[in-house]
Tab-separated table of C-alpha atoms in Angstrom:
chain	number	residue	atom	x	y	z
A	54	MET	CA	2.491	-11.696	-13.004
A	55	GLY	CA	4.951	-9.561	-11.123
A	56	PHE	CA	5.823	-5.915	-11.752
A	57	LYS	CA	6.835	-3.921	-14.806
A	58	LEU	CA	8.861	-0.706	-14.655
A	59	ALA	CA	9.815	1.662	-17.451
A	60	PHE	CA	11.227	5.168	-17.758
A	61	ASP	CA	10.874	8.003	-20.226
A	62	LYS	CA	13.999	9.985	-19.384
A	63	ASN	CA	13.147	12.769	-21.810
A	64	LEU	CA	9.908	13.537	-19.984
A	65	GLY	CA	11.244	12.468	-16.570
A	66	LEU	CA	8.483	9.883	-16.062
A	67	GLU	CA	8.346	6.446	-14.472
A	68	PHE	CA	5.787	3.797	-15.473
A	69	PHE	CA	5.015	1.331	-12.702
A	70	VAL	CA	2.742	-1.637	-13.472
A	71	PHE	CA	1.384	-3.779	-10.633
A	72	LYS	CA	-1.634	-5.793	-9.503
A	73	ARG	CA	-3.668	-4.862	-6.458
A	74	MET	CA	-6.285	-6.692	-4.399
A	75	TYR	CA	-10.017	-5.971	-4.542
A	76	TYR	CA	-12.877	-6.783	-2.183
A	77	ASP	CA	-16.255	-8.117	-3.336
A	78	LYS	CA	-18.786	-7.176	-0.641
A	79	SER	CA	-21.535	-9.415	-1.991
A	80	LYS	CA	-19.336	-12.533	-2.020
A	81	LYS	CA	-17.157	-11.405	0.900
A	82	ILE	CA	-13.964	-12.354	-0.877
A	83	PHE	CA	-10.690	-10.646	-1.699
A	84	PHE	CA	-9.429	-11.223	-5.222
A	85	SER	CA	-6.785	-10.086	-7.671
A	86	SER	CA	-8.001	-8.983	-11.071
A	87	TYR	CA	-6.700	-10.241	-14.395
A	88	ASN	CA	-6.152	-6.591	-15.221
A	89	THR	CA	-3.222	-4.577	-13.945
A	90	GLU	CA	-2.970	-1.097	-12.498
A	91	HIS	CA	-0.350	1.394	-13.620
A	92	MET	CA	1.062	4.646	-12.295
A	93	ILE	CA	2.639	7.263	-14.572
A	94	ASP	CA	4.382	9.863	-12.447
A	95	PRO	CA	7.591	11.909	-12.246
A	96	ILE	CA	10.647	9.728	-11.607
A	97	GLY	CA	11.015	9.224	-7.859
A	98	SER	CA	7.297	9.415	-7.018
A	99	PHE	CA	6.974	5.813	-5.866
A	100	ILE	CA	10.165	6.159	-3.815
A	101	LEU	CA	8.327	8.815	-1.803
A	102	ILE	CA	5.354	6.477	-1.314
A	103	PHE	CA	7.749	3.806	-0.079
A	104	LEU	CA	9.712	6.087	2.257
A	105	ASN	CA	6.548	7.690	3.637
A	106	THR	CA	5.095	4.305	4.552
A	107	ASN	CA	5.615	3.638	8.247
A	108	PHE	CA	6.633	-0.012	7.997
A	109	GLU	CA	7.248	-0.031	11.749
A	110	ASN	CA	3.461	0.194	12.058
A	111	ASP	CA	1.649	-3.038	11.121
A	112	GLU	CA	-1.437	-1.238	9.760
A	113	ASP	CA	0.622	0.964	7.435
A	114	CYS	CA	2.602	-2.063	6.331
A	115	ARG	CA	-0.651	-3.979	5.668
A	116	SER	CA	-1.947	-1.109	3.557
A	117	PHE	CA	1.200	-0.982	1.405
A	118	VAL	CA	1.144	-4.750	0.821
A	119	PHE	CA	-2.597	-4.707	0.048
A	120	TRP	CA	-2.262	-2.007	-2.609
A	121	PHE	CA	0.947	-3.035	-4.308
A	122	CYS	CA	2.325	-6.497	-3.630
A	123	PHE	CA	0.009	-8.917	-1.818
A	124	GLU	CA	-0.282	-11.316	-4.748
A	125	THR	CA	3.479	-11.550	-5.398
A	126	LEU	CA	4.270	-12.072	-1.697
A	127	TYR	CA	1.439	-14.588	-1.355
A	128	TYR	CA	2.767	-16.660	-4.257
A	129	ARG	CA	6.294	-16.339	-2.908
A	130	LYS	CA	4.943	-17.818	0.322
A	131	HIS	CA	2.910	-20.485	-1.528
A	132	PRO	CA	4.851	-21.486	-4.665
A	133	LYS	CA	2.709	-24.596	-5.265
A	134	ILE	CA	-0.481	-22.519	-5.442
A	135	LYS	CA	1.238	-20.153	-7.848
A	136	LYS	CA	2.134	-23.018	-10.165
A	137	THR	CA	-1.438	-24.319	-10.086
A	138	ASN	CA	-2.936	-20.914	-10.863
A	139	GLN	CA	-0.474	-20.269	-13.674
A	140	ASN	CA	-1.596	-23.457	-15.393
A	141	SER	CA	-5.288	-22.537	-15.218
A	142	SER	CA	-7.586	-19.566	-15.749
A	143	THR	CA	-7.987	-19.109	-11.970
A	144	HIS	CA	-6.855	-15.890	-10.384
A	145	LEU	CA	-6.193	-15.401	-6.696
A	146	SER	CA	-9.343	-15.453	-4.550
A	147	LEU	CA	-9.509	-15.658	-0.752
A	148	SER	CA	-12.277	-15.454	1.821
A	149	PHE	CA	-12.295	-12.543	4.257
A	150	SER	CA	-10.780	-14.618	7.070
A	151	GLU	CA	-8.246	-16.339	4.770
A	152	PHE	CA	-7.073	-13.032	3.356
A	153	ASN	CA	-6.560	-11.384	6.741
A	154	LYS	CA	-4.760	-14.448	8.080
A	155	GLU	CA	-2.439	-14.497	5.073
A	156	LEU	CA	-1.878	-10.735	5.233
A	157	ASP	CA	-0.901	-10.940	8.908
A	158	GLU	CA	1.547	-13.749	8.156
A	159	ILE	CA	3.034	-11.871	5.194
A	160	ILE	CA	3.592	-8.775	7.334
A	161	LYS	CA	5.206	-10.852	10.046
A	162	GLU	CA	7.489	-12.587	7.547
A	163	TYR	CA	8.451	-9.727	5.224
A	164	LYS	CA	8.184	-6.584	7.371
A	165	GLU	CA	11.891	-6.708	8.196
A	166	GLU	CA	12.765	-6.773	4.484
A	167	PHE	CA	10.808	-3.571	3.876
A	168	LEU	CA	12.514	-1.903	6.835
A	169	TYR	CA	15.924	-3.066	5.670
A	170	LEU	CA	15.466	-1.433	2.268
A	171	LYS	CA	13.865	1.716	3.710
A	172	TYR	CA	16.712	2.305	6.184
A	173	THR	CA	19.273	1.531	3.468
A	174	LEU	CA	17.730	4.185	1.224
A	175	LEU	CA	17.614	6.714	4.062
A	176	LYS	CA	21.245	6.008	4.892
A	177	ASN	CA	22.212	6.572	1.253
A	178	LEU	CA	20.220	9.810	1.230
A	179	ARG	CA	22.167	10.866	4.345
A	180	LEU	CA	18.925	11.120	6.291
A	181	PRO	CA	18.305	9.828	9.853
A	182	TYR	CA	17.552	6.103	10.152
A	183	ASP	CA	17.437	3.412	12.822
A	184	THR	CA	21.095	2.419	13.254
A	185	ASP	CA	20.138	-0.178	15.883
A	186	PHE	CA	18.227	-2.061	13.191
A	187	PHE	CA	21.426	-2.705	11.226
A	188	LYS	CA	23.271	-3.727	14.385
A	189	LYS	CA	20.579	-6.312	15.011
A	190	ILE	CA	20.773	-7.557	11.409
A	191	GLY	CA	24.555	-7.797	11.709
A	192	GLU	CA	24.291	-9.859	14.876
A	193	GLU	CA	21.714	-12.199	13.329
A	194	ALA	CA	23.842	-12.585	10.195
A	195	GLU	CA	26.865	-13.393	12.378
A	196	PHE	CA	29.244	-11.096	10.510
A	197	THR	CA	32.910	-11.635	11.191
A	198	PRO	CA	34.907	-8.776	12.794
A	199	GLU	CA	36.527	-8.275	9.378
A	200	ASP	CA	33.088	-7.941	7.696
A	201	ILE	CA	31.970	-5.391	10.278
A	202	GLN	CA	35.195	-3.398	9.880
A	203	ASN	CA	34.774	-3.291	6.083
A	204	ILE	CA	31.161	-2.167	6.418
A	205	ARG	CA	32.147	0.605	8.820
A	206	GLN	CA	34.974	1.749	6.533
A	207	ASP	CA	32.573	1.918	3.565
A	208	GLU	CA	30.055	3.917	5.624
A	209	LYS	CA	32.742	6.300	6.862
A	210	LYS	CA	34.031	6.873	3.333
A	211	PHE	CA	30.508	7.526	2.060
A	212	LEU	CA	29.666	9.996	4.849
A	213	GLU	CA	32.946	11.894	4.479
A	214	ASP	CA	33.096	12.022	0.686
A	215	LYS	CA	30.175	14.204	-0.485
A	216	SER	CA	31.065	13.507	-4.119
A	217	ILE	CA	29.737	9.961	-3.632
A	218	LYS	CA	25.993	10.335	-4.119
A	219	TYR	CA	25.119	6.868	-2.824
A	220	ASN	CA	26.649	3.459	-2.187
A	221	GLU	CA	25.898	1.670	-5.452
A	222	THR	CA	26.972	-1.715	-4.104
A	223	GLU	CA	24.411	-1.553	-1.305
A	224	ILE	CA	21.579	-0.696	-3.692
A	225	ASN	CA	22.611	-3.316	-6.265
A	226	GLU	CA	22.239	-6.041	-3.622
A	227	PHE	CA	18.468	-5.620	-3.878
A	228	MET	CA	18.383	-5.805	-7.677
A	229	GLU	CA	19.327	-9.396	-8.432
A	230	LYS	CA	15.835	-10.439	-9.558
A	231	LEU	CA	15.365	-8.138	-12.554
A	232	ASN	CA	14.781	-8.925	-16.215
A	233	ILE	CA	14.967	-6.427	-19.065
A	234	GLN	CA	12.639	-6.484	-22.074
A	235	PHE	CA	13.465	-4.596	-25.272
A	236	GLU	CA	10.167	-5.467	-26.986
A	237	THR	CA	8.140	-2.662	-25.417
A	238	PHE	CA	4.870	-3.649	-27.105
A	239	GLY	CA	4.254	-5.697	-23.954
A	240	LEU	CA	3.341	-2.420	-22.249
A	241	LEU	CA	0.398	-2.036	-24.631
A	242	PHE	CA	-1.293	-4.876	-22.756
A	243	GLU	CA	-0.970	-2.731	-19.616
A	244	ASN	CA	-2.954	0.077	-21.308
A	245	ILE	CA	0.128	2.267	-21.765
A	246	ASP	CA	0.198	4.066	-25.109
A	247	ILE	CA	3.883	3.656	-25.903
A	248	SER	CA	3.517	5.811	-29.042
A	249	LYS	CA	3.283	8.872	-26.768
A	250	TYR	CA	6.497	8.141	-24.907
A	251	ASN	CA	10.153	7.395	-25.494
A	252	ILE	CA	10.511	4.030	-23.747
A	253	PRO	CA	13.445	2.012	-25.193
A	254	TYR	CA	12.967	-0.943	-22.816
A	255	TYR	CA	11.297	-1.950	-19.577
A	256	PHE	CA	12.098	-4.110	-16.568
A	257	GLU	CA	10.212	-7.047	-15.077
A	258	SER	CA	10.479	-8.533	-11.616
A	259	GLU	CA	8.452	-10.408	-9.037
A	260	ASP	CA	10.392	-8.688	-6.260
A	261	ILE	CA	8.971	-5.330	-5.144
A	262	LEU	CA	12.252	-4.505	-3.388
A	263	ALA	CA	14.189	-4.900	-6.640
A	264	ILE	CA	11.736	-2.528	-8.334
A	265	VAL	CA	12.051	0.098	-5.576
A	266	ALA	CA	15.861	-0.143	-5.604
A	267	LEU	CA	15.879	0.362	-9.388
A	268	MET	CA	13.576	3.380	-9.018
A	269	PHE	CA	16.008	4.810	-6.486
A	270	LYS	CA	19.001	4.358	-8.803
A	271	GLU	CA	17.181	5.987	-11.700
A	272	PHE	CA	16.084	8.905	-9.515
A	273	MET	CA	19.606	9.422	-8.164
A	274	SER	CA	21.147	9.208	-11.629
A	275	ASP	CA	20.149	12.850	-12.022
A	276	THR	CA	22.798	14.695	-10.010
A	277	HIS	CA	20.297	17.428	-9.119
A	278	ASN	CA	17.809	15.030	-7.519
A	279	THR	CA	17.612	14.480	-3.798
A	280	ILE	CA	15.052	13.784	-1.077
A	281	ARG	CA	14.626	15.657	2.186
A	282	GLN	CA	12.569	15.152	5.330
A	283	CYS	CA	10.184	17.950	6.269
A	284	GLN	CA	11.215	19.630	9.517
A	285	ASN	CA	7.552	20.130	10.430
A	286	CYS	CA	5.730	16.878	9.742
A	287	GLY	CA	8.536	14.412	8.960
A	288	TYR	CA	7.209	13.748	5.448
A	289	TYR	CA	9.822	12.830	2.817
A	290	PHE	CA	9.689	15.051	-0.278
A	291	VAL	CA	11.646	16.168	-3.332
A	292	PRO	CA	12.627	19.842	-2.953
A	293	SER	CA	11.915	21.932	-6.026
A	294	ASN	CA	15.077	23.984	-5.477
A	295	LEU	CA	17.948	24.386	-3.029
A	296	LYS	CA	16.065	27.037	-1.046
A	297	GLU	CA	13.119	24.727	-0.345
A	298	THR	CA	14.872	21.919	1.500
A	299	LYS	CA	13.277	22.292	4.948
A	300	TYR	CA	9.534	22.033	4.399
A	301	CYS	CA	7.280	19.939	2.181
A	302	ASN	CA	4.308	21.201	0.182
A	303	VAL	CA	1.757	18.999	1.981
A	304	GLU	CA	-1.054	20.531	4.046
A	305	TYR	CA	-0.104	20.719	7.713
A	306	GLU	CA	-2.641	19.241	10.155
A	307	ASN	CA	-5.792	20.566	8.420
A	308	THR	CA	-4.618	24.185	8.746
A	309	GLY	CA	-5.325	24.964	5.100
A	310	LYS	CA	-1.637	25.826	4.731
A	311	THR	CA	1.282	23.685	3.616
A	312	CYS	CA	4.341	23.118	5.769
A	313	ARG	CA	6.236	25.342	3.350
A	314	GLN	CA	3.736	28.147	3.899
A	315	ILE	CA	3.508	27.779	7.652
A	316	GLY	CA	7.058	26.613	8.351
A	317	LYS	CA	8.629	29.888	9.464
A	318	GLU	CA	5.635	30.686	11.652
A	319	LEU	CA	5.846	27.313	13.415
A	320	VAL	CA	9.599	27.627	13.903
A	321	TYR	CA	9.101	31.066	15.440
A	322	LYS	CA	6.371	29.813	17.794
A	323	LYS	CA	8.579	26.905	18.760
A	324	SER	CA	11.471	29.266	19.505
A	325	LEU	CA	9.176	31.311	21.745
A	326	LYS	CA	8.237	28.225	23.726
A	327	GLU	CA	11.816	27.091	24.073
A	328	ASP	CA	13.192	30.553	24.949
A	329	ALA	CA	11.559	31.982	28.080
A	330	LEU	CA	12.763	35.526	27.337
A	331	LEU	CA	11.365	35.546	23.792
A	332	ASP	CA	8.107	34.242	25.216
A	333	LYS	CA	8.098	37.045	27.793
A	334	TYR	CA	8.910	39.582	25.066
A	335	ARG	CA	6.030	38.296	22.919
A	336	LYS	CA	3.535	38.346	25.823
A	337	ARG	CA	4.423	41.958	26.629
A	338	TYR	CA	3.939	42.844	22.943
A	339	MET	CA	0.495	41.184	22.914
A	340	SER	CA	-0.468	42.904	26.158
A	341	LEU	CA	0.314	46.349	24.739
A	342	ALA	CA	-1.457	45.530	21.469
A	343	SER	CA	-4.507	44.451	23.471
A	344	SER	CA	-4.520	47.752	25.371
A	345	VAL	CA	-4.592	49.660	22.088
A	346	SER	CA	-7.508	47.617	20.740
A	347	HIS	CA	-9.501	47.901	23.976
A	348	TYR	CA	-8.845	51.481	25.008
A	349	GLY	CA	-7.272	53.254	22.053
A	350	THR	CA	-5.909	56.077	24.218
A	351	ASP	CA	-2.973	58.179	23.071
A	352	THR	CA	-0.912	56.818	25.972
A	353	ALA	CA	-1.644	53.198	25.039
A	354	ILE	CA	-0.826	53.807	21.379
A	355	GLU	CA	2.377	55.645	22.275
A	356	LYS	CA	3.564	52.831	24.573
A	357	PHE	CA	2.781	50.187	21.969
A	358	GLU	CA	4.513	52.007	19.093
A	359	LYS	CA	7.598	52.676	21.230
A	360	TYR	CA	7.766	49.018	22.362
A	361	LYS	CA	7.342	47.809	18.775
A	362	LYS	CA	10.101	50.087	17.481
A	363	ASP	CA	12.586	49.671	20.331
A	364	GLY	CA	11.667	46.018	20.805
A	365	ALA	CA	12.702	45.069	17.285
A	366	ILE	CA	16.133	46.529	17.968
A	367	MET	CA	16.511	44.938	21.427
A	368	LYS	CA	15.293	41.551	20.233
A	369	ALA	CA	17.782	41.578	17.357
A	370	LYS	CA	20.593	42.492	19.751
A	371	TYR	CA	19.583	39.650	22.063
A	372	LEU	CA	19.455	37.096	19.255
A	373	ASN	CA	22.813	38.316	17.928
A	374	LYS	CA	24.242	38.141	21.469
A	375	GLU	CA	25.073	41.855	21.491
A	376	ILE	CA	23.341	42.122	24.866
A	377	THR	CA	23.081	39.583	27.674
A	378	PRO	CA	19.856	37.774	28.633
A	379	LYS	CA	19.761	39.826	31.856
A	380	GLU	CA	19.937	43.090	29.894
A	381	PHE	CA	17.154	41.961	27.565
A	382	GLU	CA	14.968	40.897	30.484
A	383	LYS	CA	15.599	44.224	32.303
A	384	TRP	CA	14.522	46.146	29.202
A	385	ILE	CA	11.272	44.130	29.004
A	386	LEU	CA	10.534	44.751	32.681
A	387	ASP	CA	11.382	48.470	32.396
A	388	SER	CA	8.857	48.808	29.552
A	389	LYS	CA	6.090	48.188	32.110
A	390	LYS	CA	6.978	51.281	34.128
């Protein structure tokens, strides 16, 4: 069994059916169940899981394969075993050492394929990606100078023409191993109540890359959909509107606040660190505020209130380049007199 994928476009949902691996502690074996797992989420959800997997890291890559596609990649690697298991009631079962050995070999063999698709998606989303990776692939594939020139022309056209949402040819290259089924009752066996949804057909494939590419095309078919990378944590996310394109809604480093909530604060702190004068301005502000809290004298309060009022004006002038850095620094120093 490979993967099944369906969409309810009215509700904006994707239905992803897959088989995962399980571990039996008592027997110390890894096995795949006869039953399948399924995810019902907004269209584009699994794309985010894929993009947010660090396939450059072997452990992250192992985790993705374990949860979603070990069995299909194992049978792709061992077609004879697949044929034997298909003709019997046996499902995949491996000892602890066998499983880890196979998983390591799968990662070594297929890691580059995951990276190739991930960087292709990022390129088509106009997000940063490892350009050296494609140069390496091009060298290994021994492209002719004419091939390379055509590829570069296509990339240039795509980057310059914003009306082109993505390079459909590039994405279609991953979708050769897809079958379409119009008899949707097959989804009932995956515990999906099709009576609740408008699913006219579904797709089948034993290639996880084909499934991900199809998810991407369906997500991008809505002209309003896009994916951004959070400027705080680097997490890929779907912005809820055009104003929320910089920060994701994921909690930032156990702060109790999301990147969206804490974003402006972090940017400001970063600007203070990078700009020595803003840092000096902030330290003087904190020093005066401290004097008020410790002493509370009329003089301390007066100095603080004056600095706060005049400082807002001087800081704005400095940021707007209405005064020079030397003038801003002199004002800060003069406030100590």
